[in-house]
Short mmCIF file of C-alpha atoms in Angstrom, two decimals:
data_model
loop_
_atom_site.label_atom_id
_atom_site.label_comp_id
_atom_site.label_asym_id
_atom_site.label_seq_id
_atom_site.Cartn_x
_atom_site.Cartn_y
_atom_site.Cartn_z
CA MET Y 1 2.48 15.28 8.77
CA ASP Y 2 -0.45 13.28 10.10
CA GLN Y 3 -3.14 12.09 7.68
CA VAL Y 4 -6.78 11.55 8.53
CA LEU Y 5 -9.00 9.18 6.57
CA ARG Y 6 -12.72 9.01 6.97
CA ALA Y 7 -14.49 5.88 5.80
CA LYS Y 8 -18.20 5.53 5.27
CA MET Y 9 -17.72 1.86 6.07
CA ALA Y 10 -14.63 0.03 7.40
CA LEU Y 11 -13.72 -3.53 8.33
CA LEU Y 12 -12.15 -3.44 11.81
CA PRO Y 13 -10.94 -6.35 13.97
CA SER Y 14 -14.28 -6.15 15.78
CA GLY Y 15 -16.23 -6.26 12.52
CA TRP Y 16 -17.84 -3.80 10.14
CA ALA Y 17 -18.43 -0.24 11.31
CA ASN Y 18 -19.87 2.90 9.74
CA ASP Y 19 -18.41 6.39 9.82
CA VAL Y 20 -14.90 5.51 10.96
CA ALA Y 21 -11.94 7.88 11.16
CA VAL Y 22 -8.36 6.64 10.93
CA ARG Y 23 -5.42 8.86 11.87
CA ILE Y 24 -2.03 7.99 10.39
CA ALA Y 25 1.25 9.20 11.91
CA ASP Y 26 4.78 8.15 10.87
CA GLY Y 27 3.35 5.52 8.57
CA ARG Y 28 1.36 3.75 11.27
CA ILE Y 29 -2.25 3.83 12.34
CA ALA Y 30 -2.28 6.13 15.37
CA ASP Y 31 -6.00 6.13 16.18
CA VAL Y 32 -9.21 4.52 15.02
CA ILE Y 33 -12.18 6.69 15.96
CA MET Y 34 -15.75 5.46 15.68
CA ARG Y 35 -18.63 7.64 14.53
CA ASN Y 36 -16.70 10.89 14.73
CA ARG Y 37 -18.50 13.58 12.77
CA ASP Y 38 -16.07 16.37 13.68
CA MET Y 39 -13.40 15.49 11.17
CA PRO Y 40 -10.92 18.13 9.99
CA ARG Y 41 -11.63 19.59 6.58
CA SER Y 42 -8.41 17.95 5.35
CA ALA Y 43 -9.73 14.44 5.99
CA THR Y 44 -9.72 12.17 2.93
CA THR Y 45 -13.09 10.43 2.57
CA VAL Y 46 -13.42 6.94 1.09
CA ASP Y 47 -16.34 4.58 0.70
CA VAL Y 48 -15.12 1.19 1.96
CA LEU Y 49 -11.84 0.91 3.89
CA LEU Y 50 -10.02 -2.38 4.38
CA SER Y 51 -6.64 -3.49 5.57
CA ALA Y 52 -4.48 -4.10 2.49
CA PRO Y 53 -2.98 -7.61 2.45
CA ALA Y 54 0.63 -8.41 1.64
CA ASN Y 55 1.70 -10.36 -1.44
CA LEU Y 56 3.85 -13.01 0.23
CA HIS Y 57 5.65 -14.46 -2.79
CA SER Y 58 6.94 -12.80 -5.95
CA HIS Y 59 9.60 -13.35 -8.59
CA ALA Y 60 9.33 -9.90 -10.13
CA PHE Y 61 11.58 -10.49 -13.14
CA GLN Y 62 9.28 -13.20 -14.51
CA ARG Y 63 6.58 -10.63 -15.31
CA ALA Y 64 8.45 -9.71 -18.50
CA MET Y 65 7.91 -13.22 -19.88
CA ALA Y 66 4.22 -13.40 -18.98
CA GLY Y 67 2.16 -14.80 -21.84
CA LEU Y 68 5.17 -16.08 -23.78
CA THR Y 69 5.06 -19.69 -22.57
CA GLU Y 70 1.52 -20.67 -23.54
CA THR Y 71 2.47 -22.76 -26.59
CA ARG Y 72 2.87 -26.51 -26.42
CA THR Y 73 6.53 -27.51 -26.74
CA GLY Y 74 6.25 -31.28 -26.36
CA GLU Y 75 3.88 -34.19 -25.87
CA GLN Y 76 2.95 -32.86 -22.44
CA ASP Y 77 3.99 -29.48 -21.11
CA SER Y 78 4.60 -28.91 -17.40
CA PHE Y 79 6.42 -26.74 -14.90
CA TRP Y 80 9.67 -28.28 -16.12
CA THR Y 81 9.18 -27.23 -19.75
CA TRP Y 82 8.15 -23.75 -18.56
CA ARG Y 83 11.33 -23.59 -16.49
CA THR Y 84 13.49 -24.35 -19.53
CA LEU Y 85 12.03 -21.34 -21.32
CA MET Y 86 12.55 -19.19 -18.22
CA TYR Y 87 16.26 -20.05 -18.19
CA ARG Y 88 16.62 -18.93 -21.81
CA PHE Y 89 14.92 -15.65 -20.95
CA LEU Y 90 17.44 -15.07 -18.16
CA GLU Y 91 20.29 -14.78 -20.64
CA ALA Y 92 19.07 -11.33 -21.73
CA LEU Y 93 18.33 -9.63 -18.39
CA ARG Y 94 20.53 -6.74 -17.20
CA PRO Y 95 20.40 -5.09 -13.74
CA ASP Y 96 18.57 -2.00 -14.98
CA ASP Y 97 16.05 -4.26 -16.70
CA VAL Y 98 15.30 -5.88 -13.35
CA GLN Y 99 14.56 -2.54 -11.73
CA ALA Y 100 12.24 -1.47 -14.54
CA ILE Y 101 10.40 -4.79 -14.51
CA ALA Y 102 10.10 -4.89 -10.72
CA ALA Y 103 8.86 -1.30 -10.55
CA HIS Y 104 6.06 -2.06 -12.98
CA VAL Y 105 5.19 -5.26 -11.14
CA TYR Y 106 4.95 -3.33 -7.89
CA VAL Y 107 2.72 -0.71 -9.51
CA GLU Y 108 0.39 -3.48 -10.63
CA MET Y 109 0.43 -5.05 -7.17
CA LEU Y 110 -0.47 -1.78 -5.50
CA GLU Y 111 -3.25 -1.11 -7.98
CA ALA Y 112 -4.55 -4.64 -7.28
CA GLY Y 113 -4.83 -3.91 -3.55
CA TYR Y 114 -1.59 -5.30 -2.13
CA ALA Y 115 0.36 -2.90 0.10
CA ALA Y 116 3.55 -4.94 0.55
CA VAL Y 117 5.49 -7.72 -1.15
CA GLY Y 118 7.77 -10.56 -0.18
CA GLU Y 119 10.32 -10.64 -3.00
CA PHE Y 120 11.76 -14.17 -3.18
CA HIS Y 121 14.93 -13.08 -4.90
CA TYR Y 122 17.34 -15.54 -6.50
CA LEU Y 123 18.54 -13.66 -9.60
CA HIS Y 124 21.82 -12.60 -7.99
CA HIS Y 125 24.64 -12.63 -10.57
CA GLY Y 126 25.65 -11.77 -14.10
CA LEU Y 127 25.72 -14.10 -17.09
CA GLY Y 128 27.43 -17.37 -16.38
CA GLY Y 129 27.31 -16.63 -12.67
CA ALA Y 130 29.87 -13.83 -12.85
CA SER Y 131 29.92 -11.63 -9.76
CA TYR Y 132 29.00 -7.98 -9.97
CA ASP Y 133 31.37 -5.54 -8.27
CA ASP Y 134 28.65 -5.21 -5.63
CA PRO Y 135 27.47 -8.74 -4.74
CA ALA Y 136 24.07 -7.27 -3.84
CA GLU Y 137 23.70 -5.43 -7.17
CA MET Y 138 20.47 -7.18 -8.09
CA SER Y 139 19.04 -6.69 -4.60
CA SER Y 140 19.81 -2.99 -5.02
CA GLN Y 141 17.62 -2.98 -8.14
CA ILE Y 142 14.73 -4.49 -6.20
CA ALA Y 143 15.23 -1.94 -3.42
CA ALA Y 144 15.24 0.88 -5.96
CA ALA Y 145 11.96 -0.39 -7.42
CA ALA Y 146 10.42 -0.38 -3.95
CA VAL Y 147 11.55 3.21 -3.41
CA GLN Y 148 10.21 4.25 -6.81
CA THR Y 149 6.77 2.73 -6.21
CA GLY Y 150 6.34 3.09 -2.45
CA ILE Y 151 5.45 -0.55 -1.87
CA GLY Y 152 6.26 -2.16 1.46
CA LEU Y 153 9.16 -4.58 0.99
CA THR Y 154 10.31 -7.73 2.71
CA HIS Y 155 13.32 -8.72 0.64
CA LEU Y 156 14.20 -12.42 0.76
CA PRO Y 157 17.62 -13.26 -0.73
CA VAL Y 158 17.57 -16.92 -1.77
CA LEU Y 159 20.21 -19.57 -1.21
CA TYR Y 160 20.48 -21.72 -4.37
CA MET Y 161 23.39 -24.18 -4.55
CA ARG Y 162 22.81 -27.17 -6.81
CA GLY Y 163 20.85 -28.46 -9.78
CA GLY Y 164 19.01 -31.27 -8.02
CA THR Y 165 18.94 -33.64 -5.07
CA ASP Y 166 21.70 -35.67 -6.76
CA ASP Y 167 24.07 -32.70 -6.16
CA ARG Y 168 24.59 -32.08 -9.86
CA PRO Y 169 26.20 -28.68 -10.52
CA LEU Y 170 24.31 -25.67 -11.70
CA GLU Y 171 24.35 -24.95 -15.41
CA GLY Y 172 22.98 -22.48 -17.94
CA GLY Y 173 20.61 -19.91 -16.51
CA GLN Y 174 20.89 -21.44 -13.03
CA LEU Y 175 24.42 -20.10 -12.74
CA ARG Y 176 22.97 -16.63 -12.17
CA PHE Y 177 21.32 -17.94 -8.99
CA GLY Y 178 24.13 -19.95 -7.45
CA CYS Y 179 25.84 -19.25 -4.12
CA GLU Y 180 27.99 -21.20 -1.77
CA MET Y 181 27.40 -20.15 1.82
CA ASP Y 182 30.24 -17.62 2.05
CA ARG Y 183 29.11 -15.88 -1.13
CA PHE Y 184 25.51 -15.93 0.08
CA LEU Y 185 26.43 -14.32 3.39
CA ARG Y 186 28.19 -11.45 1.62
CA LEU Y 187 25.18 -10.99 -0.61
CA LEU Y 188 22.77 -11.11 2.33
CA GLU Y 189 24.72 -8.49 4.25
CA GLY Y 190 24.79 -6.22 1.21
CA ALA Y 191 21.06 -6.68 0.67
CA GLU Y 192 20.35 -5.80 4.28
CA THR Y 193 22.34 -2.58 3.88
CA VAL Y 194 20.46 -1.42 0.78
CA VAL Y 195 17.01 -2.42 2.06
CA ALA Y 196 17.59 -0.50 5.30
CA GLN Y 197 17.76 2.64 3.16
CA VAL Y 198 14.39 2.05 1.45
CA SER Y 199 11.97 3.04 4.21
CA THR Y 200 11.35 2.44 7.89
CA ASP Y 201 8.91 -0.37 7.11
CA ALA Y 202 11.21 -2.24 4.69
CA THR Y 203 12.97 -5.31 6.00
CA THR Y 204 14.74 -8.48 4.94
CA GLY Y 205 14.48 -12.18 5.63
CA VAL Y 206 16.20 -15.32 4.39
CA ALA Y 207 15.08 -17.96 1.90
CA ALA Y 208 16.26 -21.34 0.69
CA HIS Y 209 15.07 -22.15 -2.79
CA SER Y 210 13.98 -25.75 -2.22
CA LEU Y 211 15.14 -29.19 -1.10
CA ARG Y 212 16.19 -29.72 -4.72
CA ALA Y 213 18.51 -26.72 -4.73
CA VAL Y 214 19.88 -26.77 -1.16
CA GLY Y 215 21.36 -29.73 0.71
CA VAL Y 216 20.57 -30.72 4.27
CA GLU Y 217 23.62 -29.15 5.93
CA ALA Y 218 23.28 -25.87 4.05
CA LEU Y 219 19.54 -25.70 4.72
CA THR Y 220 20.18 -26.18 8.44
CA ASP Y 221 22.75 -23.37 8.39
CA ALA Y 222 20.48 -21.05 6.40
CA ALA Y 223 17.56 -21.59 8.76
CA GLN Y 224 19.76 -20.50 11.66
CA LEU Y 225 20.52 -17.14 10.04
CA ARG Y 226 18.58 -14.08 11.23
CA THR Y 227 16.27 -16.15 13.43
CA ASP Y 228 14.19 -13.07 14.26
CA LYS Y 229 13.30 -12.63 10.56
CA PRO Y 230 11.07 -14.54 8.11
CA PHE Y 231 12.36 -17.73 6.49
CA HIS Y 232 10.80 -18.94 3.22
CA ILE Y 233 11.23 -22.07 1.10
CA HIS Y 234 9.55 -23.60 -1.97
CA ILE Y 235 8.16 -26.99 -1.03
CA ALA Y 236 6.13 -29.82 -2.61
CA GLU Y 237 5.17 -27.76 -5.64
CA GLN Y 238 5.43 -30.54 -8.22
CA SER Y 239 4.67 -34.26 -8.22
CA ALA Y 240 8.08 -34.98 -9.75
CA GLU Y 241 9.71 -33.01 -6.93
CA VAL Y 242 7.92 -35.13 -4.33
CA VAL Y 243 9.11 -38.35 -5.99
CA ASP Y 244 12.68 -37.02 -6.22
CA VAL Y 245 12.86 -35.91 -2.59
CA LEU Y 246 11.29 -39.16 -1.39
CA ALA Y 247 13.97 -41.12 -3.23
CA SER Y 248 16.85 -39.01 -1.92
CA HIS Y 249 15.65 -38.13 1.61
CA GLY Y 250 13.50 -41.13 2.47
CA ALA Y 251 10.48 -38.90 3.07
CA THR Y 252 8.25 -36.57 1.14
CA PRO Y 253 9.29 -32.89 1.20
CA ILE Y 254 6.91 -31.63 3.90
CA GLU Y 255 7.23 -34.81 5.94
CA TRP Y 256 11.02 -34.46 5.91
CA LEU Y 257 10.91 -30.75 6.71
CA LEU Y 258 8.57 -31.19 9.68
CA GLU Y 259 10.65 -34.05 11.07
CA ASN Y 260 14.07 -32.50 10.62
CA MET Y 261 13.76 -28.71 10.85
CA ASN Y 262 12.37 -26.42 13.51
CA VAL Y 263 9.43 -25.31 11.39
CA GLY Y 264 7.42 -22.63 13.15
CA PRO Y 265 5.67 -19.27 12.74
CA ARG Y 266 8.63 -17.51 11.08
CA TRP Y 267 8.54 -20.08 8.28
CA SER Y 268 6.57 -19.80 5.06
CA LEU Y 269 6.24 -22.96 2.99
CA ILE Y 270 5.54 -21.79 -0.53
CA HIS Y 271 3.03 -23.88 -2.54
CA ALA Y 272 2.92 -27.00 -0.28
CA THR Y 273 0.63 -28.37 -2.97
CA HIS Y 274 1.14 -32.09 -2.51
CA MET Y 275 0.46 -33.21 1.07
CA SER Y 276 -0.90 -36.26 2.85
CA PRO Y 277 -3.58 -35.78 5.55
CA ALA Y 278 -0.88 -36.19 8.21
CA GLU Y 279 1.24 -33.50 6.54
CA VAL Y 280 -1.75 -31.16 6.33
CA LYS Y 281 -2.25 -31.49 10.08
CA GLY Y 282 1.46 -31.23 10.82
CA LEU Y 283 1.91 -28.08 8.78
CA ALA Y 284 -1.20 -26.49 10.28
CA THR Y 285 -0.14 -27.16 13.85
CA SER Y 286 3.43 -25.97 13.23
CA GLY Y 287 2.20 -22.38 12.97
CA ALA Y 288 4.01 -21.85 9.66
CA VAL Y 289 2.32 -20.05 6.78
CA ALA Y 290 1.29 -21.96 3.67
CA GLY Y 291 2.16 -19.51 0.90
CA LEU Y 292 -0.27 -20.13 -1.94
CA CYS Y 293 -0.05 -18.68 -5.45
CA PRO Y 294 -3.22 -20.03 -7.06
CA ILE Y 295 -3.00 -18.22 -10.40
CA THR Y 296 0.58 -19.33 -11.03
CA GLU Y 297 -0.13 -22.83 -9.70
CA ALA Y 298 -3.05 -23.11 -12.13
CA ASN Y 299 -0.97 -21.67 -14.99
CA LEU Y 300 1.81 -24.21 -14.41
CA GLY Y 301 -0.53 -27.13 -13.80
CA ASP Y 302 0.88 -27.74 -10.33
CA GLY Y 303 -2.17 -29.17 -8.61
CA THR Y 304 -4.57 -28.05 -5.89
CA PHE Y 305 -3.65 -27.23 -2.30
CA GLU Y 306 -5.73 -28.92 0.41
CA ALA Y 307 -7.06 -25.60 1.66
CA GLY Y 308 -10.29 -26.86 3.19
CA SER Y 309 -8.76 -29.45 5.50
CA PHE Y 310 -5.78 -27.19 6.22
CA MET Y 311 -8.03 -24.38 7.43
CA GLN Y 312 -10.17 -26.80 9.42
CA GLU Y 313 -6.98 -27.82 11.26
CA GLY Y 314 -6.37 -24.14 12.11
CA GLY Y 315 -3.67 -23.57 9.50
CA THR Y 316 -2.50 -20.13 8.41
CA LEU Y 317 -2.32 -19.31 4.72
CA GLY Y 318 -1.64 -16.28 2.55
CA VAL Y 319 -1.42 -15.55 -1.15
CA GLY Y 320 1.22 -14.34 -3.57
CA SER Y 321 1.60 -13.75 -7.28
CA ASP Y 322 4.75 -15.89 -7.82
CA SER Y 323 5.51 -15.77 -11.58
CA ASN Y 324 3.34 -12.65 -11.96
CA ILE Y 325 1.60 -14.08 -15.00
CA ARG Y 326 -1.47 -12.15 -13.79
CA ILE Y 327 -1.39 -9.75 -10.84
CA SER Y 328 -4.73 -9.61 -9.06
CA LEU Y 329 -5.43 -9.94 -5.35
CA SER Y 330 -9.10 -10.71 -5.91
CA GLY Y 331 -8.08 -13.13 -8.67
CA GLU Y 332 -5.77 -15.10 -6.37
CA LEU Y 333 -8.51 -15.45 -3.76
CA ARG Y 334 -11.12 -16.38 -6.35
CA THR Y 335 -8.85 -18.97 -7.97
CA LEU Y 336 -8.06 -20.47 -4.57
CA GLU Y 337 -11.74 -21.04 -3.84
CA TYR Y 338 -12.62 -22.16 -7.36
CA GLY Y 339 -9.89 -24.79 -7.31
CA GLN Y 340 -11.46 -26.30 -4.21
CA ARG Y 341 -14.92 -26.20 -5.81
CA LEU Y 342 -13.74 -27.93 -8.98
CA ARG Y 343 -11.99 -30.66 -6.99
CA ASP Y 344 -14.78 -31.20 -4.44
CA ARG Y 345 -17.74 -30.43 -6.74
CA ALA Y 346 -19.14 -28.17 -4.06
CA ARG Y 347 -19.67 -24.45 -3.45
CA ALA Y 348 -18.40 -22.11 -0.72
CA VAL Y 349 -15.83 -24.72 0.29
CA LEU Y 350 -13.65 -22.37 2.34
CA SER Y 351 -16.50 -20.39 3.89
CA ARG Y 352 -16.46 -19.74 7.62
CA ASP Y 353 -19.44 -18.09 9.33
CA GLY Y 354 -21.25 -17.64 6.05
CA SER Y 355 -19.15 -15.43 3.77
CA THR Y 356 -16.53 -17.06 1.56
CA GLY Y 357 -15.09 -13.69 0.59
CA ARG Y 358 -14.64 -12.64 4.22
CA THR Y 359 -12.94 -15.94 5.07
CA LEU Y 360 -10.52 -15.61 2.16
CA PHE Y 361 -9.77 -11.95 2.77
CA ASP Y 362 -9.17 -12.37 6.50
CA ALA Y 363 -6.84 -15.30 5.80
CA ALA Y 364 -4.84 -13.30 3.25
CA CYS Y 365 -4.45 -10.38 5.66
CA ARG Y 366 -3.33 -12.54 8.55
CA GLY Y 367 -1.07 -14.89 6.62
CA GLY Y 368 0.56 -12.19 4.50
CA ALA Y 369 1.46 -10.13 7.55
CA GLN Y 370 2.95 -13.12 9.34
CA ALA Y 371 4.91 -14.27 6.30
CA LEU Y 372 6.48 -10.85 5.77
CA GLY Y 373 7.21 -10.21 9.45
CA ARG Y 374 5.16 -7.05 9.02
CA ARG Y 375 2.80 -5.60 11.59
CA SER Y 376 -0.18 -5.17 9.31
CA GLY Y 377 -3.33 -7.00 8.34
CA ALA Y 378 -5.78 -5.10 10.55
CA ILE Y 379 -7.06 -1.55 10.95
CA GLU Y 380 -5.85 -1.04 14.49
CA ALA Y 381 -3.56 1.34 16.34
CA GLY Y 382 0.12 0.45 16.01
CA SER Y 383 -0.12 -1.37 12.70
CA TRP Y 384 1.45 -0.04 9.55
CA ALA Y 385 -1.13 1.97 7.62
CA ASP Y 386 -1.50 -0.61 4.85
CA LEU Y 387 -4.98 0.23 3.60
CA VAL Y 388 -7.12 -0.29 0.53
CA ALA Y 389 -10.32 1.58 -0.32
CA LEU Y 390 -13.08 0.28 -2.56
CA ASP Y 391 -15.43 2.41 -4.61
CA SER Y 392 -18.99 1.61 -3.56
CA ASN Y 393 -20.24 3.20 -6.78
CA ALA Y 394 -18.71 0.35 -8.78
CA LEU Y 395 -21.51 -1.71 -10.28
CA ALA Y 396 -20.30 -4.88 -8.58
CA LEU Y 397 -20.69 -3.21 -5.17
CA GLU Y 398 -23.82 -1.13 -5.79
CA GLY Y 399 -26.04 -1.06 -2.69
CA LEU Y 400 -24.06 -3.69 -0.79
CA GLN Y 401 -23.01 -3.73 2.86
CA GLY Y 402 -20.71 -5.78 5.08
CA ASP Y 403 -19.28 -9.11 4.02
CA THR Y 404 -21.29 -9.10 0.80
CA VAL Y 405 -18.98 -6.31 -0.38
CA LEU Y 406 -16.05 -8.73 -0.13
CA ASP Y 407 -17.98 -11.56 -1.78
CA SER Y 408 -18.92 -9.34 -4.71
CA TRP Y 409 -15.45 -7.82 -5.11
CA ILE Y 410 -13.76 -11.23 -5.15
CA PHE Y 411 -16.31 -13.24 -7.15
CA ALA Y 412 -18.11 -10.65 -9.31
CA GLY Y 413 -15.81 -7.63 -9.48
CA ASP Y 414 -12.21 -6.97 -10.38
CA ASP Y 415 -9.39 -4.54 -9.65
CA ARG Y 416 -11.42 -1.62 -11.02
CA VAL Y 417 -13.36 -1.42 -7.75
CA ILE Y 418 -10.15 -0.29 -5.96
CA SER Y 419 -9.99 3.48 -5.57
CA ASP Y 420 -7.02 4.07 -3.24
CA VAL Y 421 -4.13 2.23 -1.60
CA TRP Y 422 -1.81 3.31 1.19
CA SER Y 423 1.41 1.47 2.03
CA ALA Y 424 2.73 2.44 5.47
CA GLY Y 425 0.78 5.67 5.02
CA ARG Y 426 2.14 6.38 1.53
CA HIS Y 427 -0.89 7.24 -0.61
CA VAL Y 428 0.39 5.60 -3.77
CA VAL Y 429 -2.81 4.67 -5.57
CA GLN Y 430 -5.38 7.40 -6.13
CA ASP Y 431 -8.53 7.11 -8.22
CA GLY Y 432 -7.51 3.57 -9.09
CA ARG Y 433 -4.14 4.49 -10.59
CA HIS Y 434 -0.62 4.52 -9.21
CA ILE Y 435 0.68 8.07 -8.88
CA ARG Y 436 3.82 7.27 -10.93
CA ARG Y 437 2.33 4.78 -13.37
CA GLU Y 438 3.01 6.75 -16.54
CA ALA Y 439 6.79 7.07 -16.06
CA ILE Y 440 7.20 3.54 -14.70
CA GLU Y 441 5.13 2.02 -17.51
CA SER Y 442 7.23 3.88 -20.07
CA GLN Y 443 10.43 2.35 -18.67
CA PHE Y 444 8.85 -1.10 -18.67
CA ARG Y 445 7.79 -0.74 -22.31
CA GLU Y 446 11.35 0.04 -23.30
CA VAL Y 447 12.60 -3.10 -21.59
CA LEU Y 448 9.89 -5.23 -23.19
CA SER Y 449 10.72 -3.86 -26.63
CA ARG Y 450 14.38 -4.79 -26.25
CA LEU Y 451 13.74 -8.23 -24.75
CA ARG Y 452 11.14 -9.21 -27.34
CA ALA Y 453 13.41 -8.17 -30.20
CA ILE Y 454 16.10 -10.64 -29.14
#
């Protein structure tokens, strides 16, 4: 059945407009009608209607360990000490745990204003790397969580082969990630089968974990798989990683990737934190998406992405929640801008045409859609009906119009200003709350209770 939404104010590709009607059919935006006062009685009325961005990078299972790694464990903590704790946590996770955790993560994403997620999925196997009867068992759990919550899904099975650039074997928790190419292909095919059953807007892509975890030959082979689908890779996240790759490859990670791989618009380079000016320009002109996760990057002490110069070069970026330590669309955008301000000792660093909030929001819509291979990111006919509505009665938005609404949401408000979210026309958040939150939260609590008792 068609749905009709009526917005008092909406952000369209042409700019802000008042009294806009949007008709949704088969999950897509069928029509956008301006100043139509003859709406059917069944029309749903909202205050401020926006395109809902995609979360381009998530490791859903890590949400269950959020807040548990904030204690110093050595002289200087870093990503690498955090990773050691993450591997210990992996020893306790079962397939049904993964579904319960992912479902709650996706509820939180939807309530934060995301309509779709790119799940960078490398937790493939049982303890010690033992195969499940179904090699795509863990992908099936992610697919089930997407069905349960109604989020748009781009599932990205990850190739993970070694423990470092020195080709050392996987060990400990890493064994649950590991695949040689034949095993990975079986897993990928199984994942494609289960994701095809989720919804018409769900899809898959391919990912390689990093230059640390995948050798040159295997990375080349992986990048040639499913060339009509997204391809994602972690890159240049940590200073130690840059030093390691430089020693083993004779170039820094992004320099090597741009020189040796056909990096283009289907690629998403996740983090890309440590870049030279030449690499910034090279990545921007490649057309690839820089996948930024500012809250996680701040939490892990990764460093600050060169967003200002990257955007000046015409680069495309989007945001994701990565470790899911804190799930907030407005928080990711705010942290991205604040990182630039702290580094440059300036304000409105990423602003274009006046409004910083508008610049950040437009970038997240565009980059997220490209990274997920999803026709979304704009309120226009033919796009998936990925939409988010804001409550203009929220104190942060009181009396505001146009781009100032975005500025105030991102820099002065929080997720409480979100009233409704649609993912491919599925009205999954109503009055600020996911329609299945209670049952999904209950399942998540049970998992947390068991994991935290171990």
